[in-house]
mmCIF file of C-alpha atoms in Angstrom:
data_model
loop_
_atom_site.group_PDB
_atom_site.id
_atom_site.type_symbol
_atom_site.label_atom_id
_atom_site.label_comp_id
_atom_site.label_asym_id
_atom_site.label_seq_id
_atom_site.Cartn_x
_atom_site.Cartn_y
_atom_site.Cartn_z
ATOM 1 C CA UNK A 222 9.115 -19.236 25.966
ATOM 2 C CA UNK A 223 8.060 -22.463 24.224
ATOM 3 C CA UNK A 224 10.903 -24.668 22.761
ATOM 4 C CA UNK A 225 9.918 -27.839 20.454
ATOM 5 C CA UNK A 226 12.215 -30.681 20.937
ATOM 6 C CA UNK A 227 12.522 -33.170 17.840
ATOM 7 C CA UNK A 228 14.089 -36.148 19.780
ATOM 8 C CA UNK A 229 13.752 -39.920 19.318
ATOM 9 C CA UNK A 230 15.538 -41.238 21.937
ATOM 10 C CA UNK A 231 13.570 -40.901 24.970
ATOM 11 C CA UNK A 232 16.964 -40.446 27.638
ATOM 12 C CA UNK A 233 17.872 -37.706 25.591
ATOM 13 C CA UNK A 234 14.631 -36.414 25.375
ATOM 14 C CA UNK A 235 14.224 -36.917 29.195
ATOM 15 C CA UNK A 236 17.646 -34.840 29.910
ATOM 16 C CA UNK A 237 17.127 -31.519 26.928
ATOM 17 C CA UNK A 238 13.582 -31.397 28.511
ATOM 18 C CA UNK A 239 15.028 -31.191 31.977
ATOM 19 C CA UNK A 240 17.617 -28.470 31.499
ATOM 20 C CA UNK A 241 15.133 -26.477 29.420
ATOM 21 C CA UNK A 242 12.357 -26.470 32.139
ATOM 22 C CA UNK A 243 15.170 -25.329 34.793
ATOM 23 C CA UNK A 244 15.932 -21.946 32.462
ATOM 24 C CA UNK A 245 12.403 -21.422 32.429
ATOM 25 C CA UNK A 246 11.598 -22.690 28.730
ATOM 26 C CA UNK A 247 8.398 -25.030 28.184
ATOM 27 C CA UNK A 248 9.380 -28.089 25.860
ATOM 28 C CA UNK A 249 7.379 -29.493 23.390
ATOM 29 C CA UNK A 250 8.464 -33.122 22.739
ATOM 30 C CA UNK A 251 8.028 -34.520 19.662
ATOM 31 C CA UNK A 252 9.642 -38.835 18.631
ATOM 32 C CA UNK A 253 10.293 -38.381 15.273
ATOM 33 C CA UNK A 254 10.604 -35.792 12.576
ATOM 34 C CA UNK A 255 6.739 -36.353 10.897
ATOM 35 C CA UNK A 256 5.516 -35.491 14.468
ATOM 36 C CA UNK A 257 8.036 -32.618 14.941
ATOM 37 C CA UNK A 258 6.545 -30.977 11.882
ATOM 38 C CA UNK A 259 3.083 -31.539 12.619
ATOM 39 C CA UNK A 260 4.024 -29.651 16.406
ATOM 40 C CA UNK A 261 5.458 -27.124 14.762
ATOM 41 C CA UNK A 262 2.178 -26.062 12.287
ATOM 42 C CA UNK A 263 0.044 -26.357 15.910
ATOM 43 C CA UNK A 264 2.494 -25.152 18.323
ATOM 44 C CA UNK A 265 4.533 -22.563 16.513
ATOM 45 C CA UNK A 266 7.285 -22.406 18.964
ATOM 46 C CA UNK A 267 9.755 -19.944 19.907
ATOM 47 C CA UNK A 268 12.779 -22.373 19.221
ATOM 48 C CA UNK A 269 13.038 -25.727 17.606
ATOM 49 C CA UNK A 270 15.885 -28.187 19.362
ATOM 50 C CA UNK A 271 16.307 -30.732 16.890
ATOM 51 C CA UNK A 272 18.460 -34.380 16.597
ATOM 52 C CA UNK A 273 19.771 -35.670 12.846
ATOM 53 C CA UNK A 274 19.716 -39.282 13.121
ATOM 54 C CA UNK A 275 15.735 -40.017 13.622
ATOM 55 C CA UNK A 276 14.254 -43.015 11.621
ATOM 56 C CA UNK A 277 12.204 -41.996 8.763
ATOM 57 C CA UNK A 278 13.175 -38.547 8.106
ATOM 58 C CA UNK A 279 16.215 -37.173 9.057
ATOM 59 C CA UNK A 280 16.516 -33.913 11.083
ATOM 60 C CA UNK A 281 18.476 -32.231 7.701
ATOM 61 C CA UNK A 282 14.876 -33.076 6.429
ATOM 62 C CA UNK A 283 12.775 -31.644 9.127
ATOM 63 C CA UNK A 284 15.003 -28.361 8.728
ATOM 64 C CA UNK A 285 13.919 -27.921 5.107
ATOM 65 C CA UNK A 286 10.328 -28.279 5.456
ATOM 66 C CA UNK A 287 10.415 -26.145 8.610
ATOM 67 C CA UNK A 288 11.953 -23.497 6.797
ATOM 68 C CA UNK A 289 9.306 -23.847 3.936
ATOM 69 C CA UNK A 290 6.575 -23.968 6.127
ATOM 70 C CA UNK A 291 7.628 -20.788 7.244
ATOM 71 C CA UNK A 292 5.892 -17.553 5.293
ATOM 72 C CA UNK A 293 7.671 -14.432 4.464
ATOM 73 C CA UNK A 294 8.979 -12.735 7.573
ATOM 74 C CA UNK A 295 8.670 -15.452 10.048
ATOM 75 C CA UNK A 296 11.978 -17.042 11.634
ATOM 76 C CA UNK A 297 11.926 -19.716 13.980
ATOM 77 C CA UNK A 298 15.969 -20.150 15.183
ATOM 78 C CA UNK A 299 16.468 -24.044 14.661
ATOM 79 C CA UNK A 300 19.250 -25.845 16.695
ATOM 80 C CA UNK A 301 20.808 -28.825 16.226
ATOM 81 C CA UNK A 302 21.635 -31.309 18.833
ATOM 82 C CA UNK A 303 23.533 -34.677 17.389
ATOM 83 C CA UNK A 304 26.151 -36.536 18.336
ATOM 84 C CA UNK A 305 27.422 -36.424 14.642
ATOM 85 C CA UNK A 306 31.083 -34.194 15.063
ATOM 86 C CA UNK A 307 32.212 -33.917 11.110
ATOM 87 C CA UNK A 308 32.635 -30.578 9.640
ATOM 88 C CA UNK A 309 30.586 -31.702 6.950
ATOM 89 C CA UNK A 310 27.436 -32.305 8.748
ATOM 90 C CA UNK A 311 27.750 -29.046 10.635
ATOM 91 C CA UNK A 312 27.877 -27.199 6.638
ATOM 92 C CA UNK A 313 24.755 -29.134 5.735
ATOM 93 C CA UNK A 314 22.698 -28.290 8.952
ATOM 94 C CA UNK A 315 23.282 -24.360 7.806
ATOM 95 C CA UNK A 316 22.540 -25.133 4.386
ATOM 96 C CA UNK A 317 19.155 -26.592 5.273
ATOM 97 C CA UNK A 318 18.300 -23.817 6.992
ATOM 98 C CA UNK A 319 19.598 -24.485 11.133
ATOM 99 C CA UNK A 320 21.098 -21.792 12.806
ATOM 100 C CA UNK A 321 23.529 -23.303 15.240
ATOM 101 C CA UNK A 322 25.215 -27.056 15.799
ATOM 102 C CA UNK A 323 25.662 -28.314 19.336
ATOM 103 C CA UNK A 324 27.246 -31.787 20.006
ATOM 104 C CA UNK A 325 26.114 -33.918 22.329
ATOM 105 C CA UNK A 326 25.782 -34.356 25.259
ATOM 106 C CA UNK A 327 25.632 -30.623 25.848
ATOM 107 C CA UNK A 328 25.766 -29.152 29.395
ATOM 108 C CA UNK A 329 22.622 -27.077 30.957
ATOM 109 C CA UNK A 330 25.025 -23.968 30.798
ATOM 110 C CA UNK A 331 25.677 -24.364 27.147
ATOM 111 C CA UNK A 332 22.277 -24.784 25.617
ATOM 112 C CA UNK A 333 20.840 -22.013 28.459
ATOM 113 C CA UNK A 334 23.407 -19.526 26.786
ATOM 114 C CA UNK A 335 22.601 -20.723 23.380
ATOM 115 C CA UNK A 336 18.836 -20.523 23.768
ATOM 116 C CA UNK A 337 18.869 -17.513 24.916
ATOM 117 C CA UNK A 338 21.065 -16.254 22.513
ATOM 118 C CA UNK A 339 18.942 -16.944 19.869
ATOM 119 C CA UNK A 340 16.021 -15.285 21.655
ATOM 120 C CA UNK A 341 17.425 -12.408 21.505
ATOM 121 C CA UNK A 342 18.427 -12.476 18.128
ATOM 122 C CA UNK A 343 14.544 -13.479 17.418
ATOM 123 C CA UNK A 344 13.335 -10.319 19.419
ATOM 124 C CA UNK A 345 15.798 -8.237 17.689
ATOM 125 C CA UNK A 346 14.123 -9.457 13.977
ATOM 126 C CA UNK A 347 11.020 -9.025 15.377
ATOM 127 C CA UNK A 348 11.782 -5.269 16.471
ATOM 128 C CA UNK A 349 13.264 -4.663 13.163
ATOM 129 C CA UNK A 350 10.200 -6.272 11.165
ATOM 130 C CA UNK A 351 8.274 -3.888 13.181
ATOM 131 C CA UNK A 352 9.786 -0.816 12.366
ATOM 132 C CA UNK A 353 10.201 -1.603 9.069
ATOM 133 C CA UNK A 354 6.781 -1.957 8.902
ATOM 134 C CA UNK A 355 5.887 1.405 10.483
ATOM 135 C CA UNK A 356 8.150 2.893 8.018
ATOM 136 C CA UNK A 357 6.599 1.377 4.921
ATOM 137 C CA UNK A 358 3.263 2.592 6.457
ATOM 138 C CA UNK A 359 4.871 6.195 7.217
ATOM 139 C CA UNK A 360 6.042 6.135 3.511
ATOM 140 C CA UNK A 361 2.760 5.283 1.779
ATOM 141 C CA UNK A 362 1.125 7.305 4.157
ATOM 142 C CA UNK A 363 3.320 10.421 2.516
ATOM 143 C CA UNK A 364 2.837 9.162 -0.841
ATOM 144 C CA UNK A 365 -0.841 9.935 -0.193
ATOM 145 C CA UNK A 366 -0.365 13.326 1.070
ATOM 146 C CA UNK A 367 1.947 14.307 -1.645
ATOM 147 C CA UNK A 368 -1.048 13.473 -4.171
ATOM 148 C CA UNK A 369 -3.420 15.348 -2.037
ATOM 149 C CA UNK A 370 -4.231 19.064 -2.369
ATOM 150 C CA UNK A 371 -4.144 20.491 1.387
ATOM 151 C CA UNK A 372 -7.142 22.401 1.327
ATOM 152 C CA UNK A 373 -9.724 20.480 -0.508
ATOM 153 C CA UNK A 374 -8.562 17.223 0.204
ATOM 154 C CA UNK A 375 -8.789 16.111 -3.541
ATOM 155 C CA UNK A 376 -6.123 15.191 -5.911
ATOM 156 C CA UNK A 377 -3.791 17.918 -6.589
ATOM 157 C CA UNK A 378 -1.654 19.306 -9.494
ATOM 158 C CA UNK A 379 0.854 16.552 -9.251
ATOM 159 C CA UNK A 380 -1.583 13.460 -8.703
ATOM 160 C CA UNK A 381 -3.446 14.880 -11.761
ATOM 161 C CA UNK A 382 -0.211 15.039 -14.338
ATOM 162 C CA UNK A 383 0.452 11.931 -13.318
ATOM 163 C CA UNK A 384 -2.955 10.300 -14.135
ATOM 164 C CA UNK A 385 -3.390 12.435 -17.378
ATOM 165 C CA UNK A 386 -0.382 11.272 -18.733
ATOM 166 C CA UNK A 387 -0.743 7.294 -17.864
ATOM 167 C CA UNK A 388 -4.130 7.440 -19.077
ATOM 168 C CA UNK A 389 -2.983 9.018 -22.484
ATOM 169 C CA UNK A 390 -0.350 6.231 -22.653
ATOM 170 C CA UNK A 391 -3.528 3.697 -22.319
ATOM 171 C CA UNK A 392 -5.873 5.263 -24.123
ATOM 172 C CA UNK A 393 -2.891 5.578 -26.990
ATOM 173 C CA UNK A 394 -2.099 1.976 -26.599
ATOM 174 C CA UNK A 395 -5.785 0.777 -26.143
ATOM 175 C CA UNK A 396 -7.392 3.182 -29.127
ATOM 176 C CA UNK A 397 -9.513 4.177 -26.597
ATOM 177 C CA UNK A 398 -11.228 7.909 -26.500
ATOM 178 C CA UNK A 399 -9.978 10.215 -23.171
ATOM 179 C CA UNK A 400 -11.943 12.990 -21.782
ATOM 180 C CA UNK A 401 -10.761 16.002 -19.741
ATOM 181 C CA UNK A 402 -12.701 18.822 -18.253
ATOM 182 C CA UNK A 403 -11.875 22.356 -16.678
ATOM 183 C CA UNK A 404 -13.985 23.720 -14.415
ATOM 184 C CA UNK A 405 -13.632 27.556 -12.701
ATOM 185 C CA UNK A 406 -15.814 28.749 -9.847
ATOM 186 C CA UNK A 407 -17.223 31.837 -11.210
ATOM 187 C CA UNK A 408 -16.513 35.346 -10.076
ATOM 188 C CA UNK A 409 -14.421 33.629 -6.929
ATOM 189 C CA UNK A 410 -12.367 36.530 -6.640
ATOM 190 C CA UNK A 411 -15.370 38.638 -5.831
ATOM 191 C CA UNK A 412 -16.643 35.694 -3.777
ATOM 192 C CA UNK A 413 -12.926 35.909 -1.701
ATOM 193 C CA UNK A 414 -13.117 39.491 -1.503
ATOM 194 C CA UNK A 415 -16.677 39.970 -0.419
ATOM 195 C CA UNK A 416 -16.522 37.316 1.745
ATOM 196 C CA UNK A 417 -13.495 36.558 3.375
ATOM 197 C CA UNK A 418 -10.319 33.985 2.468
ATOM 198 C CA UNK A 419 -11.946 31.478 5.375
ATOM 199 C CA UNK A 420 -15.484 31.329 3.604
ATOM 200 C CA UNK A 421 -13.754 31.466 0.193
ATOM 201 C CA UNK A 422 -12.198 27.993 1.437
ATOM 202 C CA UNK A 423 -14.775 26.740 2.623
ATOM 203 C CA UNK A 424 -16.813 27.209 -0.639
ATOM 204 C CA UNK A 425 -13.810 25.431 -2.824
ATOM 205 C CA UNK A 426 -14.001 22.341 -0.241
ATOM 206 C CA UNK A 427 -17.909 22.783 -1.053
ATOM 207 C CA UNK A 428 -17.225 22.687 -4.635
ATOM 208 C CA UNK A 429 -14.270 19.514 -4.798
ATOM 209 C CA UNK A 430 -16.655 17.330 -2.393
ATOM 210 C CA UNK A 431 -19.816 18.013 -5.035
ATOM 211 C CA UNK A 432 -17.595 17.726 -8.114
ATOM 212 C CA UNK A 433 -16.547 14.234 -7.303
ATOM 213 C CA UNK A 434 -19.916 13.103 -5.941
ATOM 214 C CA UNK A 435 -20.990 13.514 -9.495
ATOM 215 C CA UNK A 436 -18.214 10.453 -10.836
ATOM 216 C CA UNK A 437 -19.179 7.212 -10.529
ATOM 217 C CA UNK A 438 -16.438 4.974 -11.821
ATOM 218 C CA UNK A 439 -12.832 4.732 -9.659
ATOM 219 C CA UNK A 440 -11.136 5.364 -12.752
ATOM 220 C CA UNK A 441 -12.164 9.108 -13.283
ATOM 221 C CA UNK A 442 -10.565 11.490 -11.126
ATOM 222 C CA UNK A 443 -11.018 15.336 -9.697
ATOM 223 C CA UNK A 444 -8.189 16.998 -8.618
ATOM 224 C CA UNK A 445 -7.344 20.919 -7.885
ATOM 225 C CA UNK A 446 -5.585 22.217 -10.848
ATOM 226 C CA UNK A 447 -4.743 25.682 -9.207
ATOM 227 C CA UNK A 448 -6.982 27.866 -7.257
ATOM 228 C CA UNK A 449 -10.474 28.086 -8.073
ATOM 229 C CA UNK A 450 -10.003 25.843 -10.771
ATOM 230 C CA UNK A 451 -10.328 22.317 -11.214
ATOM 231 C CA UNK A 452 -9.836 19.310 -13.611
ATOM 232 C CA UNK A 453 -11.174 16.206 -14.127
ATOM 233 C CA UNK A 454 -9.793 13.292 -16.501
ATOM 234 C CA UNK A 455 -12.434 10.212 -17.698
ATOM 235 C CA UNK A 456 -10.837 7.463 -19.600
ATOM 236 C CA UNK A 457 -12.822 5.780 -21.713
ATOM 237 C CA UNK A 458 -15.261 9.099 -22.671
ATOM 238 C CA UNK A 459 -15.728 10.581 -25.942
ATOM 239 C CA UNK A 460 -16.969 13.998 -25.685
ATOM 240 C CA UNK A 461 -20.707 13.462 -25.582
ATOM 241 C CA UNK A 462 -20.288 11.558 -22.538
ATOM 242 C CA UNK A 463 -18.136 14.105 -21.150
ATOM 243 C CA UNK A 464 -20.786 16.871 -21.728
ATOM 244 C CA UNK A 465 -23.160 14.732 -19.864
ATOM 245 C CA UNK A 466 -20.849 14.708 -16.759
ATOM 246 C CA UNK A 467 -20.111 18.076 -17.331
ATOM 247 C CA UNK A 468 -23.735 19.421 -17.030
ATOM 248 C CA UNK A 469 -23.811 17.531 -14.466
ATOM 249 C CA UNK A 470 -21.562 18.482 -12.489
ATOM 250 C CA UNK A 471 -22.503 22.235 -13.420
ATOM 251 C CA UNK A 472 -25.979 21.824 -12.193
ATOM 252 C CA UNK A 473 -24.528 19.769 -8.674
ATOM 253 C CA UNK A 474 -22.283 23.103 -7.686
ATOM 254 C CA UNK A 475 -25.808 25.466 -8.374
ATOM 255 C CA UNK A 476 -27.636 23.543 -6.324
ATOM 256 C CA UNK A 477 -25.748 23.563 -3.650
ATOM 257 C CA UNK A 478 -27.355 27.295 -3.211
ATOM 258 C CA UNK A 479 -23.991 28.624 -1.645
ATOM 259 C CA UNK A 480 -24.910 32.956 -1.779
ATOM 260 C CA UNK A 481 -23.258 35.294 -4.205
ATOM 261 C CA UNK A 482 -24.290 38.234 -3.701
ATOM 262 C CA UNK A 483 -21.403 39.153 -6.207
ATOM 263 C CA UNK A 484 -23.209 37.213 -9.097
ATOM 264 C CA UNK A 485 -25.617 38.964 -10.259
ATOM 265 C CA UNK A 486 -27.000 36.735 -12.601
ATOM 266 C CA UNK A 487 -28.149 33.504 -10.184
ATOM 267 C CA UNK A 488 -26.839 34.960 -6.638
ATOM 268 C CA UNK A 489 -25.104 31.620 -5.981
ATOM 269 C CA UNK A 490 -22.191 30.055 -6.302
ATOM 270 C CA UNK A 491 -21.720 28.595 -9.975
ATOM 271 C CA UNK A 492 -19.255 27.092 -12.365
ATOM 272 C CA UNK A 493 -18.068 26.974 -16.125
ATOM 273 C CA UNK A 494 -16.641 24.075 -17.649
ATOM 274 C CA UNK A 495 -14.958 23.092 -20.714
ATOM 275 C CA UNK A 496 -14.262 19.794 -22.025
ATOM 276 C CA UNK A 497 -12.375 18.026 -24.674
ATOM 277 C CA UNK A 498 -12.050 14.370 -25.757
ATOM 278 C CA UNK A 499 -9.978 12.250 -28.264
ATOM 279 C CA UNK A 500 -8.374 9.319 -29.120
ATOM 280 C CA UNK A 501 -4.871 9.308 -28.222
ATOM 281 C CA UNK A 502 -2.174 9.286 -30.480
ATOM 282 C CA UNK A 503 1.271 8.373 -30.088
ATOM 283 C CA UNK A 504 3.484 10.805 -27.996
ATOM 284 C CA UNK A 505 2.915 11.957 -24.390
ATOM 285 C CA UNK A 506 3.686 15.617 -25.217
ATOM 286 C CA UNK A 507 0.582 15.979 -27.212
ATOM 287 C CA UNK A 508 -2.160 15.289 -24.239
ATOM 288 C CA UNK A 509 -1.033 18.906 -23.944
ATOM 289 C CA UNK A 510 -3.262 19.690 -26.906
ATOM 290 C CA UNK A 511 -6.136 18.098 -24.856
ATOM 291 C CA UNK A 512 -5.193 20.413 -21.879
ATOM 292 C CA UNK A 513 -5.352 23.656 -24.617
ATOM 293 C CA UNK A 514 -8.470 22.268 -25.878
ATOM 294 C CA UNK A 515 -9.981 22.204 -22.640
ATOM 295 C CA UNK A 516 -9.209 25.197 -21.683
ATOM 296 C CA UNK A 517 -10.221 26.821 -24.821
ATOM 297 C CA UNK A 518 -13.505 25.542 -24.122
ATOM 298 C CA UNK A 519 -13.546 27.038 -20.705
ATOM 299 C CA UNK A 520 -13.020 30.297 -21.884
ATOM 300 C CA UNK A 521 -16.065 30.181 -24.606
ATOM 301 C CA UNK A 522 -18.238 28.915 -21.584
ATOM 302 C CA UNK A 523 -17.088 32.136 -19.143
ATOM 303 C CA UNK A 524 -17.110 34.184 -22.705
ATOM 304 C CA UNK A 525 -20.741 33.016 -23.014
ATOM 305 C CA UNK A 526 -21.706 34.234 -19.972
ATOM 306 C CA UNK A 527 -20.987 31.895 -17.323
ATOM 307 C CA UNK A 528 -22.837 28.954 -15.671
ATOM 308 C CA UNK A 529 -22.549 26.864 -18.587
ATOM 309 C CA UNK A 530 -20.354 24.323 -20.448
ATOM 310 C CA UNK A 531 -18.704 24.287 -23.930
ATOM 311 C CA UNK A 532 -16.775 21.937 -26.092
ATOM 312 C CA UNK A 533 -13.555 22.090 -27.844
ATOM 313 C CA UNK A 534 -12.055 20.616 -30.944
ATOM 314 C CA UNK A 535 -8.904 19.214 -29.758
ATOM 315 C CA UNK A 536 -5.980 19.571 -32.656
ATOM 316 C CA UNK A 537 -4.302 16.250 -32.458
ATOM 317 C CA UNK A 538 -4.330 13.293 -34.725
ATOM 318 C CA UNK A 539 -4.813 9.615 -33.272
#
């Protein structure tokens, strides 16, 4: 343990210095309060002793700009030693940030128990800072699951309301277009049966990894809207923009060549997609009609025969 003593009288300096090194502590000795400051940037010690009456700058001084050299989180107990006894000058060396007030001269026991006193309150903030920090990463860390679907790893259902509906809100307040597809593995049910429930999972972790491989922009988001099905939201996309990620996307999940013997059309693994796009207007409840469109346009595409994509109209007015 390190202790920086801000002293300008050299007996005194002599003595503190003495008692600290027989309880163990290593002093840092600093003549004036300019110096003390500058030790305590370099040294950052575990405990700052520290006299009032110092030419130049006062210790009341030194206290302040200790305390606002310190960043959030850091503490640094600060102890006065003065021969100044008046109730007044032990309220201002709280006020300016010192955490105890010791008259002088002070005997070895007193300043051991003190010291150590306010080591242990230092240790005990420290613990605490700790575990508050382990808890704010334990909580994040759960706000992340809770937006993740379990088996794809993807957004899920909730992550996906979310974003749909503060991405209406800015596309409403922008006058900015907003894009949503629906996408359905087709014949999955088949797939599951013929297959098995593990390879049937494996194929929709297939399927979210290729779908967002297609997105380039951190803005757009996948996420599992319920089974074999998935959505995607792109701000800033007017339909034909959608239709191009849509294709693409359509095309990604064929090539991936995952067997079907269920399909008969292509033998693999394929998808249908719908999309829908507008200009938001004002009111959250109506990015439901962009949800409706969506879908609509999903069912023409598995209507149509699968494997394909197919646009909407979506019935809401900017």
């Amino acid at each position: 343990m390190r202790a920086l003593l801000i002293e300008d009288t050299l007996t005194s300096a002599t003595l503190v210095s003495h008692q600290l090194r027989k309880i163990g502590i290593d002093p840092i000795v600093a003549r004036d309060g300019e110096k003390g400051i500058e030790l305590f940037k370099q040294e950052h010690p575990d405990v700052v002793l520290l006299d009032i009456i110092m030419p130049g700058m006062d210790g009341f001084e030194v206290a302040r700009r200790i305390r606002q050299l310190e960043t959030a989180g850091e503490w640094t107990p600060i102890i006065f030693l003065t021969a100044r006894t008046s109730d007044a000058d032990l309220e201002k060396g709280i006020a300016v940030g010192g955490d105890d007030y010791l008259i002088k001269p002070v005997s070895e026991t007193v300043l051991a128990a003190k010291v150590r006193a306010m080591q242990r309150i230092a240790q005990m903030r420290y613990s605490l800072l700790v575990l508050t920090r382990k808890l704010d990463e334990a909580n994040q860390e759960l706000t992340r699951l809770s937006s993740l679907d379990g088996l794809t790893a993807i957004a899920n259902r909730r992550q996906f309301d979310e974003t749909l509906l503060r991405e209406w809100r800015r596309g409403s307040r922008q006058g900015r277009p907003l894009a949503l597809l629906l996408a359905d593995v087709d014949l999955f049910k088949q797939f599951n049966d013929g297959y098995g429930h593990q390879v049937g999972d494996e194929c929709l972790k297939a399927v979210a990894r290729t779908l967002t491989s297609v997105l380039r922009r951190p803005a757009d988001l996948v996420a599992r809207y319920g089974g074999e099905e998935f959505a995607v939201v792109l701000p800033d996309t007017d339909i034909t923009g959608a239709l191009l990620v849509a294709e693409g996307m359509r095309s990604a999940v064929e090539n991936l060549g995952i067997t079907h013997r269920f399909a008969s059309s292509t033998g693999y693994v394929t998808i249908s997609i719908g999309a829908a796009a507008v200009i938001p207007g004002r009111g959250d409840s109506k990015s439901a009609d962009l949800l409706k469109a969506a879908d609509d346009a999903l069912y023409q595409a598995k209507q149509g025969g699968r494997n394909r994509i197919a646009a909407s109209a979506v019935g809401v007015s900017p």
